[in-house]
Coordinates of C-alpha atoms in Angstrom, one line a residue:
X15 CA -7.4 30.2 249.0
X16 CA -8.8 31.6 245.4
X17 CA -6.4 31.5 242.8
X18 CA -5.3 35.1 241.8
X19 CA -6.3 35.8 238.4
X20 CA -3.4 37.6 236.1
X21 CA -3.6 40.4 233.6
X22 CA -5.9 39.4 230.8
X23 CA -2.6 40.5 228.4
X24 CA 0.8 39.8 229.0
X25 CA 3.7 42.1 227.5
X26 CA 5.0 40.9 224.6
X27 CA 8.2 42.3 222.1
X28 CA 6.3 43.5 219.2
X29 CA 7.4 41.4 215.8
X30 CA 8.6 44.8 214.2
X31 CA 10.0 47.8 216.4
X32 CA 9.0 51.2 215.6
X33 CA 11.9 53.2 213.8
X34 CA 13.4 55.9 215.4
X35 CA 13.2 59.6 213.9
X36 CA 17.1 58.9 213.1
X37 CA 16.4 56.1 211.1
X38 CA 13.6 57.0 209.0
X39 CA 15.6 60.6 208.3
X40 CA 18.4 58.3 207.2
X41 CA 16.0 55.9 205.1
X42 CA 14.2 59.4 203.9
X43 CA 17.7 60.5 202.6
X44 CA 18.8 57.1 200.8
X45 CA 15.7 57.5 198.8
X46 CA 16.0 60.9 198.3
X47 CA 13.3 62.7 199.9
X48 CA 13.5 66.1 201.7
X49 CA 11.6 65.9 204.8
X50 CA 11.1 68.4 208.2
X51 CA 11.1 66.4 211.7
X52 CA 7.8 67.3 211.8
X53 CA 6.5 65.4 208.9
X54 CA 8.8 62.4 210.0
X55 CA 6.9 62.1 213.2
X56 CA 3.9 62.3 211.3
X57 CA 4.9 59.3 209.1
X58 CA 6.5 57.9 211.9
X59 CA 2.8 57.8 213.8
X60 CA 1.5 56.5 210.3
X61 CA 4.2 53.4 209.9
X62 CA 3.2 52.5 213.6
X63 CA 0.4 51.9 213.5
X64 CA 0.7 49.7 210.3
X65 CA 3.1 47.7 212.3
X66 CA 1.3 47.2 215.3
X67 CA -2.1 46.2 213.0
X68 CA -1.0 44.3 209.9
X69 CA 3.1 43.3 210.6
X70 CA 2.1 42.3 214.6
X71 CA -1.1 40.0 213.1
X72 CA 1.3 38.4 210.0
X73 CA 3.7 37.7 212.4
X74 CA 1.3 36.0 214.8
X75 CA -0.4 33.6 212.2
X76 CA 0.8 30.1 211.4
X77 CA 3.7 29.7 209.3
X78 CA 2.4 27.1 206.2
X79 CA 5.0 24.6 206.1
X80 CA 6.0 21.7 203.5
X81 CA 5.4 18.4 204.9
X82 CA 8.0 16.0 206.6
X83 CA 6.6 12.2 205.9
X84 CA 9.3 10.1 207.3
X85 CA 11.5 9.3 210.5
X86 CA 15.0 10.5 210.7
X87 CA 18.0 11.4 212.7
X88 CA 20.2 14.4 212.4
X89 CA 23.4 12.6 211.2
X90 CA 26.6 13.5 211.2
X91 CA 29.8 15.2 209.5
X92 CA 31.5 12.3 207.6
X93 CA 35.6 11.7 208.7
X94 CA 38.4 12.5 206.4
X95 CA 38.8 8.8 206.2
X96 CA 34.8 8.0 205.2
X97 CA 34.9 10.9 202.8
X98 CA 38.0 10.3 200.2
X99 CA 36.9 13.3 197.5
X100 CA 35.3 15.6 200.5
X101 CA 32.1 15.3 198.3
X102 CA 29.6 14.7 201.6
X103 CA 28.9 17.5 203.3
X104 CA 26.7 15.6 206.0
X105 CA 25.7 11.5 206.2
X106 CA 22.5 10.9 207.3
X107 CA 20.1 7.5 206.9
X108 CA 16.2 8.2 205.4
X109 CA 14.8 5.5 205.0
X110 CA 11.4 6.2 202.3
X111 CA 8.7 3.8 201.1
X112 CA 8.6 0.1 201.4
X113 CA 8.1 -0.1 197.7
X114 CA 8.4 2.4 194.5
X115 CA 10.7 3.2 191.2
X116 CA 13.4 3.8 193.4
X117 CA 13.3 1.1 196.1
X118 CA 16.5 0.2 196.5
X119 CA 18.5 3.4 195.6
X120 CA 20.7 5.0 197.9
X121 CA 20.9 8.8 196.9
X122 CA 22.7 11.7 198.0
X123 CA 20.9 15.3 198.1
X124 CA 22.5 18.5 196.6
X125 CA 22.9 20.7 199.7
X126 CA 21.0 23.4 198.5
X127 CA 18.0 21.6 199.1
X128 CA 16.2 21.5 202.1
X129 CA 15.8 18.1 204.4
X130 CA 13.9 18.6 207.4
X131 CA 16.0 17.7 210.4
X132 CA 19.8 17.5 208.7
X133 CA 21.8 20.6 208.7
X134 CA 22.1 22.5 205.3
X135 CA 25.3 24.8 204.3
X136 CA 24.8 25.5 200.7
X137 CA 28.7 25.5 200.8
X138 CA 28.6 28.8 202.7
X139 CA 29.6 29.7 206.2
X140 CA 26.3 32.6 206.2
X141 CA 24.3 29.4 206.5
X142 CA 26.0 27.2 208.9
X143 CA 25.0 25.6 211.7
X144 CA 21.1 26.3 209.7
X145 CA 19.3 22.8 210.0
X146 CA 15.5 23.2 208.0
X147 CA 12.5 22.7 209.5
X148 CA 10.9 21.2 205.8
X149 CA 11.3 18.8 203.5
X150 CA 11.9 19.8 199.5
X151 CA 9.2 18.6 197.3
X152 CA 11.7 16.4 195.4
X153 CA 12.9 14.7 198.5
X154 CA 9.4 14.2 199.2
X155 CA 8.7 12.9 196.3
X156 CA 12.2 10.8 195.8
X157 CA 11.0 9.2 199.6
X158 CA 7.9 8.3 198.4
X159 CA 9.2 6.5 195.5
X160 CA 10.4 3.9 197.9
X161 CA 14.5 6.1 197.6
X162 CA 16.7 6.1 200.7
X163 CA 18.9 9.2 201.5
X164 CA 21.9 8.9 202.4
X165 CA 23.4 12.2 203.0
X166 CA 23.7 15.9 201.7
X167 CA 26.2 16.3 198.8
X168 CA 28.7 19.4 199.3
X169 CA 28.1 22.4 196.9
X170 CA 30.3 25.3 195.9
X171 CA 29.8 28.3 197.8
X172 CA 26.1 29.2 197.3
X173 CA 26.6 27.9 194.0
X174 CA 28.5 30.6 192.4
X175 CA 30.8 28.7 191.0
X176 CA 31.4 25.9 187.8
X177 CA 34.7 24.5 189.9
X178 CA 34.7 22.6 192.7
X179 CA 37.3 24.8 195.3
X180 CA 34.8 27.5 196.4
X181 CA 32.7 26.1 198.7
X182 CA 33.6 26.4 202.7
X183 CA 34.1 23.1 203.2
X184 CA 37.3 22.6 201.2
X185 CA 37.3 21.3 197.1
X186 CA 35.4 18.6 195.9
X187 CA 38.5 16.4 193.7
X188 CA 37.5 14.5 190.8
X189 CA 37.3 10.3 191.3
X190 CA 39.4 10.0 188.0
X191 CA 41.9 12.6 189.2
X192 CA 42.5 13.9 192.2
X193 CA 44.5 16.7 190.7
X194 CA 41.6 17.5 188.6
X195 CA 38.1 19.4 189.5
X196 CA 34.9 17.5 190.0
X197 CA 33.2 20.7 188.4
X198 CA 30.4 22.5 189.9
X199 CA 28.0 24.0 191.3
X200 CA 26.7 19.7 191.8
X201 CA 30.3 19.0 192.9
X202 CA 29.9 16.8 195.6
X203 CA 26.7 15.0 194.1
X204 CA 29.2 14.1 190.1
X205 CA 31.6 12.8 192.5
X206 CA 29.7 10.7 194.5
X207 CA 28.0 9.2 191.6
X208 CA 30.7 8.4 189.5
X209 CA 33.4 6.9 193.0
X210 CA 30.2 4.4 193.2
X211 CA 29.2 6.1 196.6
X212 CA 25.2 6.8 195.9
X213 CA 23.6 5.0 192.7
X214 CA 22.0 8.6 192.1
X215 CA 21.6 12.0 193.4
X216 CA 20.2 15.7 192.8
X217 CA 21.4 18.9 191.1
X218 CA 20.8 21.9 190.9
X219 CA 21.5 24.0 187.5
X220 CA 21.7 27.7 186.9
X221 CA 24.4 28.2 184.7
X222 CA 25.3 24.2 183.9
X223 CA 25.5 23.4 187.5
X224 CA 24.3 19.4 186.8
X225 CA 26.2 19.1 183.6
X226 CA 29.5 20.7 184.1
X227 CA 30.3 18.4 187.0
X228 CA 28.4 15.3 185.5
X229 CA 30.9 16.3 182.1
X230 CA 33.7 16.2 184.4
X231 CA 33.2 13.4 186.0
X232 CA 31.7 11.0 183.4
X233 CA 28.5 10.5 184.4
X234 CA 24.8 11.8 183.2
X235 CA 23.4 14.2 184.2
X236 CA 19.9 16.3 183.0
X237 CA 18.9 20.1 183.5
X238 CA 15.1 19.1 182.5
X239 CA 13.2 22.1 181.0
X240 CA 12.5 24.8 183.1
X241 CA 9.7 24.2 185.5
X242 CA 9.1 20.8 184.3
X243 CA 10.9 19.5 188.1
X244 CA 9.5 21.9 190.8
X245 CA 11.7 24.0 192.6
X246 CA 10.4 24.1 196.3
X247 CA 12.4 23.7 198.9
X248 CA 15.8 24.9 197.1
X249 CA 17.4 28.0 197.9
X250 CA 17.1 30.2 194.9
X251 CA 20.0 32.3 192.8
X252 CA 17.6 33.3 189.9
X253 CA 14.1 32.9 189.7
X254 CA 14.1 32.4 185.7
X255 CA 17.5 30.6 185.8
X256 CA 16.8 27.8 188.6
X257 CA 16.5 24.1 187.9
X258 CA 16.9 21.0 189.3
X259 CA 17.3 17.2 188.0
X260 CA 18.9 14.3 188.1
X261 CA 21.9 12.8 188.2
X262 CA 23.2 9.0 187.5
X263 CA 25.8 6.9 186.1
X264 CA 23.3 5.7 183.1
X265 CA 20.6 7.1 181.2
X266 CA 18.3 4.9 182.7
X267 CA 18.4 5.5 186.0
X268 CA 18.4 9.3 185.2
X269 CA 15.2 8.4 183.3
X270 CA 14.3 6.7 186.0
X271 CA 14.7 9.4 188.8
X272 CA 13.7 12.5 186.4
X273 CA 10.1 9.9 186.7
X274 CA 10.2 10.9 190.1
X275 CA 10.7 14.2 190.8
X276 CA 9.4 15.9 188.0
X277 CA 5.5 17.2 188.1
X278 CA 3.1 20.1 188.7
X279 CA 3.4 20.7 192.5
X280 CA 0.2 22.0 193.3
X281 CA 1.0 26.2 192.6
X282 CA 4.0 26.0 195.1
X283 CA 6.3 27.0 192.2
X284 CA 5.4 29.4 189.4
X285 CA 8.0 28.2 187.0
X286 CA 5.9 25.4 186.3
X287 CA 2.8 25.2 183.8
X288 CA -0.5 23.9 185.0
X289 CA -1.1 21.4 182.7
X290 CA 1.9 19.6 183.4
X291 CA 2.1 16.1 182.3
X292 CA 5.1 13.6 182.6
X293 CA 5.9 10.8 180.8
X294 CA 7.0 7.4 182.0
X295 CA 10.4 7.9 180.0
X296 CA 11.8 4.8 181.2
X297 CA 9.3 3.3 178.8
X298 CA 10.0 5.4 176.0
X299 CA 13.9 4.5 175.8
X300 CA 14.1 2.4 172.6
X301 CA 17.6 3.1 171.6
X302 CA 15.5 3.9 168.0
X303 CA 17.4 6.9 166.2
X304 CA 16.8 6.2 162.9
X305 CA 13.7 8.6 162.1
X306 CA 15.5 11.0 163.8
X307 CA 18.2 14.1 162.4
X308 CA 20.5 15.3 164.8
X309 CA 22.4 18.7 164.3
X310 CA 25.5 19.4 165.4
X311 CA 26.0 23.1 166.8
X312 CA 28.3 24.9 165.4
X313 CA 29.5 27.4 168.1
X314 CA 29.7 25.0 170.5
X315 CA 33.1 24.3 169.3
X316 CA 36.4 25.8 168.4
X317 CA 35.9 28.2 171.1
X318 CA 38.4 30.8 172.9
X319 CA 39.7 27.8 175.4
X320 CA 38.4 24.6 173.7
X321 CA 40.3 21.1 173.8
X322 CA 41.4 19.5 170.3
X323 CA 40.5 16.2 171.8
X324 CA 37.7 17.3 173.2
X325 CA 35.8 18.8 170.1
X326 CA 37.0 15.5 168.3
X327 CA 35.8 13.3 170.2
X328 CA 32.8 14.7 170.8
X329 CA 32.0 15.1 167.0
X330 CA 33.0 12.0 166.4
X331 CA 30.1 10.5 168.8
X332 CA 27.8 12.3 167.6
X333 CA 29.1 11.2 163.9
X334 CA 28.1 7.6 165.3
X335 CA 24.4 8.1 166.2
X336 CA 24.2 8.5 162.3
X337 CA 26.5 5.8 161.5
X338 CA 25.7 2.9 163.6
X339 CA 22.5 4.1 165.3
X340 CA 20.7 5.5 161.7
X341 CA 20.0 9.2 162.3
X342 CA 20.4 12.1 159.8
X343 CA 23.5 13.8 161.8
X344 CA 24.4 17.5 159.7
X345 CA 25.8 20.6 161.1
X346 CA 23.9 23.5 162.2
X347 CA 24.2 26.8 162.9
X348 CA 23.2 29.0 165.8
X349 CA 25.4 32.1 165.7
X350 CA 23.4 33.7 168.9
X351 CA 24.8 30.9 170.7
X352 CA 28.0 32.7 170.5
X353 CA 26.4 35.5 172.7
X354 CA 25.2 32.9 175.1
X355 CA 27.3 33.5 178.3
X356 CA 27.0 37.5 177.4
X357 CA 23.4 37.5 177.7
X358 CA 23.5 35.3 180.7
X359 CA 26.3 37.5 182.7
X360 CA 23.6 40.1 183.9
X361 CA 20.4 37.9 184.2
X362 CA 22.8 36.0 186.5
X363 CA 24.7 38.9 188.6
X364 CA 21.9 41.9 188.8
X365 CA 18.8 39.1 189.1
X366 CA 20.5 37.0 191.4
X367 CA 21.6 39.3 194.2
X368 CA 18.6 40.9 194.1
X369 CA 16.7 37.5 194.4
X370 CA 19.6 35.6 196.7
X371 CA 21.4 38.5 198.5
X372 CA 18.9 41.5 198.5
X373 CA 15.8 39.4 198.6
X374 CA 17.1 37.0 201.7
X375 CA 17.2 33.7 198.8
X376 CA 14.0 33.9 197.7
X377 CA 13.4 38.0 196.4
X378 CA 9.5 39.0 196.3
X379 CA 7.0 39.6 193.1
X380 CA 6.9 35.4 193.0
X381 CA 3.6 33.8 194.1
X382 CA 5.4 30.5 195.8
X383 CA 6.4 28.7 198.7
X384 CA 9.0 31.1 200.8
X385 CA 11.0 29.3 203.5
X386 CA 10.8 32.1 205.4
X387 CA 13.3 29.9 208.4
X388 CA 15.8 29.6 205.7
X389 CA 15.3 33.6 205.0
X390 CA 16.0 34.5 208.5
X391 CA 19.0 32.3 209.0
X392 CA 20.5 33.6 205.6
X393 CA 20.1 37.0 206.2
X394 CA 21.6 36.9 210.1
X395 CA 24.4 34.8 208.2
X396 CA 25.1 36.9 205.6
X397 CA 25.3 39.8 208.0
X398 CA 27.7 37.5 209.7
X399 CA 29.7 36.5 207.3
X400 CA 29.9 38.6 204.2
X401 CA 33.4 39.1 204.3
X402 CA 33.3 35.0 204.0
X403 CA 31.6 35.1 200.9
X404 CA 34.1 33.6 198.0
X405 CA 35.6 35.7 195.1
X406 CA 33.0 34.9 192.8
X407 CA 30.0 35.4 195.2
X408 CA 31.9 38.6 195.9
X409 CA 31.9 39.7 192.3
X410 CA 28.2 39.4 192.2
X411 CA 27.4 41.7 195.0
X412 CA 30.1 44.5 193.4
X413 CA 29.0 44.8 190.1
X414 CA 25.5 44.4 190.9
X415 CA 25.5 46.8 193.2
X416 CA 27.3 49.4 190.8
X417 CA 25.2 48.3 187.8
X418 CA 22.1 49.1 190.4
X419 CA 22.9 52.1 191.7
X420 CA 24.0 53.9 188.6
X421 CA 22.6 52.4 185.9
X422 CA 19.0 51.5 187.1
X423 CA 19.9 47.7 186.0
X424 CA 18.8 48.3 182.5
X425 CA 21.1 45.8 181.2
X426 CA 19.4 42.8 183.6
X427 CA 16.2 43.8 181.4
X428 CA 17.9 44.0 177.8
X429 CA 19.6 40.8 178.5
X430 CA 15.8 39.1 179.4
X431 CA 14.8 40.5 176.1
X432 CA 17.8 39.4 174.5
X433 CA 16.7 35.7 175.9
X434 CA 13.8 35.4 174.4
X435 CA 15.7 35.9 171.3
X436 CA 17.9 33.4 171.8
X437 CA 15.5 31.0 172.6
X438 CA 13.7 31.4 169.2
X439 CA 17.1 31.0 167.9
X440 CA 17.3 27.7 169.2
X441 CA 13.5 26.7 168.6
X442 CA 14.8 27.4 165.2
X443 CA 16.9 25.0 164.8
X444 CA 14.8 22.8 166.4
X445 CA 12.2 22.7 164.1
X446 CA 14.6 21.3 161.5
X447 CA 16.5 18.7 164.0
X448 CA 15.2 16.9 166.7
X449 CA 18.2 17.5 169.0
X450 CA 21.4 19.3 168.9
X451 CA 24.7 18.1 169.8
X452 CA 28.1 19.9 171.1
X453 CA 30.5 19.2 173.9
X454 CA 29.1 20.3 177.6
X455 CA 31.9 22.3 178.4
X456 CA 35.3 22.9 176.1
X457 CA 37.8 21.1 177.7
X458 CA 38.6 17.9 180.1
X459 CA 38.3 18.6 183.8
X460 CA 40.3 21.6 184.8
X461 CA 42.7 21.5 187.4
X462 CA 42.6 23.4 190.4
X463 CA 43.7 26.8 191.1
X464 CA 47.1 27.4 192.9
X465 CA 47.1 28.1 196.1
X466 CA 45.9 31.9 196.9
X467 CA 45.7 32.0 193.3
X468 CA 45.4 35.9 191.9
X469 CA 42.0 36.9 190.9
X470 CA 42.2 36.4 187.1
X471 CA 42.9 32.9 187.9
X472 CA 40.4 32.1 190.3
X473 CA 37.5 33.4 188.3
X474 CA 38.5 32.0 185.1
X475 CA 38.6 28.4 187.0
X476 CA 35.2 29.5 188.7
X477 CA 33.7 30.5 185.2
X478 CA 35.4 28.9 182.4
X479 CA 33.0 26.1 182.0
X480 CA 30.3 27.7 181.1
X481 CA 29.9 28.9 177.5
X482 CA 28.3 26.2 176.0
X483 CA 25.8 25.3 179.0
X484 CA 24.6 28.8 180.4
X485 CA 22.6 29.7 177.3
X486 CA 20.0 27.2 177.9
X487 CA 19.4 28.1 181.6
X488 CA 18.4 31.3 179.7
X489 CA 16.0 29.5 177.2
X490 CA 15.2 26.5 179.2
X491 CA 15.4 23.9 176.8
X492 CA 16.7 20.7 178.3
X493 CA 20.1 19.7 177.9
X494 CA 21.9 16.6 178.7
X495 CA 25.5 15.9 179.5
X496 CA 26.6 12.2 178.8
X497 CA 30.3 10.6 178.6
X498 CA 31.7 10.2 174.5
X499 CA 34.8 8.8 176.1
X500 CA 37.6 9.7 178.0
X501 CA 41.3 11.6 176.3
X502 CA 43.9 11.1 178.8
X503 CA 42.0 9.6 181.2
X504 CA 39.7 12.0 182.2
X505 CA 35.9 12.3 180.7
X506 CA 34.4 14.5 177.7
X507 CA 31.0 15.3 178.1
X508 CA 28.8 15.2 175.2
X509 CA 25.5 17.7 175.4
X510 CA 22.3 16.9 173.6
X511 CA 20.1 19.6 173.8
X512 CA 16.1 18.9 172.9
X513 CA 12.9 21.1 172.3
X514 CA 10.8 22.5 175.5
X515 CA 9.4 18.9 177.7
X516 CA 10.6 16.6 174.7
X517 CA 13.0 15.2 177.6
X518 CA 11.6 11.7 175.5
X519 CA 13.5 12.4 172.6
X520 CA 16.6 13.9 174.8
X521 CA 16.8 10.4 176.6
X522 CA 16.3 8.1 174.0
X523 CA 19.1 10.0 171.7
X524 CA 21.3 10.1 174.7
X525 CA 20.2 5.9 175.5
X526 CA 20.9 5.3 172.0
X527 CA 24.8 6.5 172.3
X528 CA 25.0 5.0 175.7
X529 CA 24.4 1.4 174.2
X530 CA 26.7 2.0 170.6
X531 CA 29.3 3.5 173.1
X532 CA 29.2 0.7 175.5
X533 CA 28.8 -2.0 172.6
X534 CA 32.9 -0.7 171.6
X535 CA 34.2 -1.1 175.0

């Protein structure tokens, strides 16, 4: 008996449905145009056919992905018991090369970052249950190196926050005080590293993300200049805000892991320059200061809600890198710095939920890699699950919104001018010092709100951190936070802040007071 031959086609649900005459006369009317049914049936003819050509034909071509190089299995959600500061979001066991820089490292992956295969929150219930389909360049590139990961680091709640009690999965406490934050957005990852559970992991840093928690919790931790580490694979807030670096419990090893991940990544990410070149910086770390004049910033102390100790002791460590380590240490002054968080405020709200919120975590006008799986399952989340959004993500969308709406967002565009300004400010001073110096955030690690706290409360935990590290997420110079010590036995981070991809100099002067502090112990 022949075999019946079927229809040549087969019906298929288009990728993009026409719009009904309702919902273009709605869309018509949101944009304020006056239009006759007529006329919408004509454009209605016009957008149909567009879809059925060019959307259908997009949606039917391969979807470019990043490439996954090496086994693993999904993992699983840690116990209460095998997670004593709730800093893992998820355990899982990658295994990379045989041999590299970081054979031997176990290291824990911020959980904004994408790893093929293992579920990704982003500290967020619009993103749960999400598992990517790709890995991020830098945990390509940290597998390569020979580094084994060992699990996804929780985060606060799509990173909105510099505390570590937004995030869906419960706070992140602090391994030298479990009354105390860990500090965030890199919550889980500072706590992990310091309580001795990783040897190193991620962060991600777009208002002082990596230093605020490595300040709190006494580790180091390096926002690298801007573009110098690529992006890929990361969810986005801000397109001229991200970053990402590394974080350890000594300046070598974030040397050492900054070796790594840090590079041109082929055009996947326009933050980064071309002619990209990276240093082997583990090299370069002499502990030699003495050619060297250090300035200490001003405005980064004395502010609204500084700590007495904490400016002390910080000025008192950088006092030593010109008493037993040789340098030229004088104070400087930056008064923009002073304008810092004010400038950064818009950038922040109006550009990132247009890029995050608006533009499904990656916006548009940006010729890189878009995971467009991790844009579908954040749009259908957030959908979902906006009334789940914390206070501060909350905050974002309102004013945002408002500022859009009536005010055209002017002020996201005077305060990128405004940045550029600031940033010669600081080149400035930078052409008279090699470095600057001022504590990473004003006081010790804060505790945690109260319980249902009132709004004034939970944004000024949420927020109070970051005067004195936001302004260089504006001006992307690198800035480092390393311990001067601990007051009441909690840390004080110390930020040393260099000229654009002179991370050398940043290290070395940040090696330096690592081996005159540890010399007094």
């Amino acid at each position: 008996m022949a075999e019946s031959k079927g229809p040549e086609k087969l019906y298929k649900e288009p990728a993009v449905r026409v719009p009904t005459l309702s919902r273009l006369s709605t869309i018509a009317k949101s944009l304020g145009l006056e239009m006759e049914e007529s006329e919408l049936m004509a454009y209605r003819g016009a957008i149909s056919d567009i879809l059925a050509d060019t959307y259908q034909r997009l949606y039917e071509l391969p979807d470019p992905k990043l490439p996954v190089k090496y086994p693993r299995t999904p993992g699983y959600r840690p116990s209460p018991e095998d997670n004593p500061y709730n800093a893992w979001y998820w355990r899982c066991d990658i295994k990379g090369a045989s041999s590299g820089k970081l054979h031997g490292k176990t290291v824990a992956v911020k959980d904004n970052t994408c790893v093929a295969g293992v579920p990704m929150m982003n500290g967020s219930l619009t993103l749960e249950g999400f598992v990517p389909d790709v890995d991020a360049t830098v945990v390509t590139r940290i597998l390569d190196a020979g580094g084994h990961i060992v699990g996804k680091s929780c985060v606060e709640n799509l990173c909105c926050s510099g505390g570590s009690f937004t995030a869906a999965t419960g706070p992140v406490v602090n391994p030298h005080n479990k009354t105390r934050m860990s500090g965030g957005s890199s919550s889980g990852s500072a706590a992990l590293v310091a309580g001795g559970q990783v040897d190193m992991a991620t962060g991600g840093d777009q208002g002082g993300s990596i230093r605020i928690p490595a300040a709190c919790c006494g580790i180091v931790g390096l926002k690298p200049t801007y573009g110098l580490v690529p992006y890929t694979g990361i969810m986005p807030i801000e397109f001229t805000l991200d970053h990402t670096g590394p974080m350890a419990r000594t300046v070598y090893d974030t040397a050492l892991m900054l070796e790594v991940m840090a590079g041109y990544d082929g055009g996947l990410d326009p933050r980064q320059p071309r002619d990209l070149k990276v240093p082997e910086y583990t090299s370069l770390l002499t502990g030699k200061i003495d050619n060297l004049k250090i300035g200490i910033l001003k405005e980064g102390f004395g502010l609204k809600n500084s700590e007495a100790d904490v400016d002390k002791m910080v000025r008192e460590a950088a006092e030593q890198l010109g008493t037993a380590g040789g340098a030229v240490v004088e104070e400087v002054s930056v008064p923009m710095h002073s304008d810092g968080t004010q400038i950064f405020g818009p950038i922040l709200q109006i550009g990132g939920d247009r890029m995050m919120f608006e533009g499904a975590g990656f916006g548009t006008s940006a010729e890189m890699y878009y995971d467009t799986t991790l844009q579908e399952a954040f749009s259908r989340g957030l959908k979902c699950h906006s009334n789940d959004l914390s206070k501060s993500c909350k905050l974002v969308r309102l004013i945002a919104k408002y500022l859009h709406e009536d005010y055209n967002s002017v002020f996201y565009g005077k305060a990128q001018n405004l940045g550029r300004e600031l940033c010669k400010a600081y080149d400035a001073a930078l052409e008279k010092y090699d470095v600057l110096i001022l504590p990473t955030i004003p006081k010790k690690a804060p505790v945690f709100p109260q319980e249902n706290p009132p709004m004034e409360e939970y944004l000024e935990r949420a927020f109070e951190s970051i005067p004195n590290t936001s302004p260089t997420n504006i001006t992307g110079h690198p800035a480092l936070s390393i311990n001067a010590g601990f007051s009441d036995g909690l840390p004080v981070g110390m930020m040393i802040v260099g000229r654009k991809f002179d991370e050398v100099t940043v290290l070395n002067v940040a090696f330096a007071y690592e081996k005159i502090r540890d010399t007094k112990i």
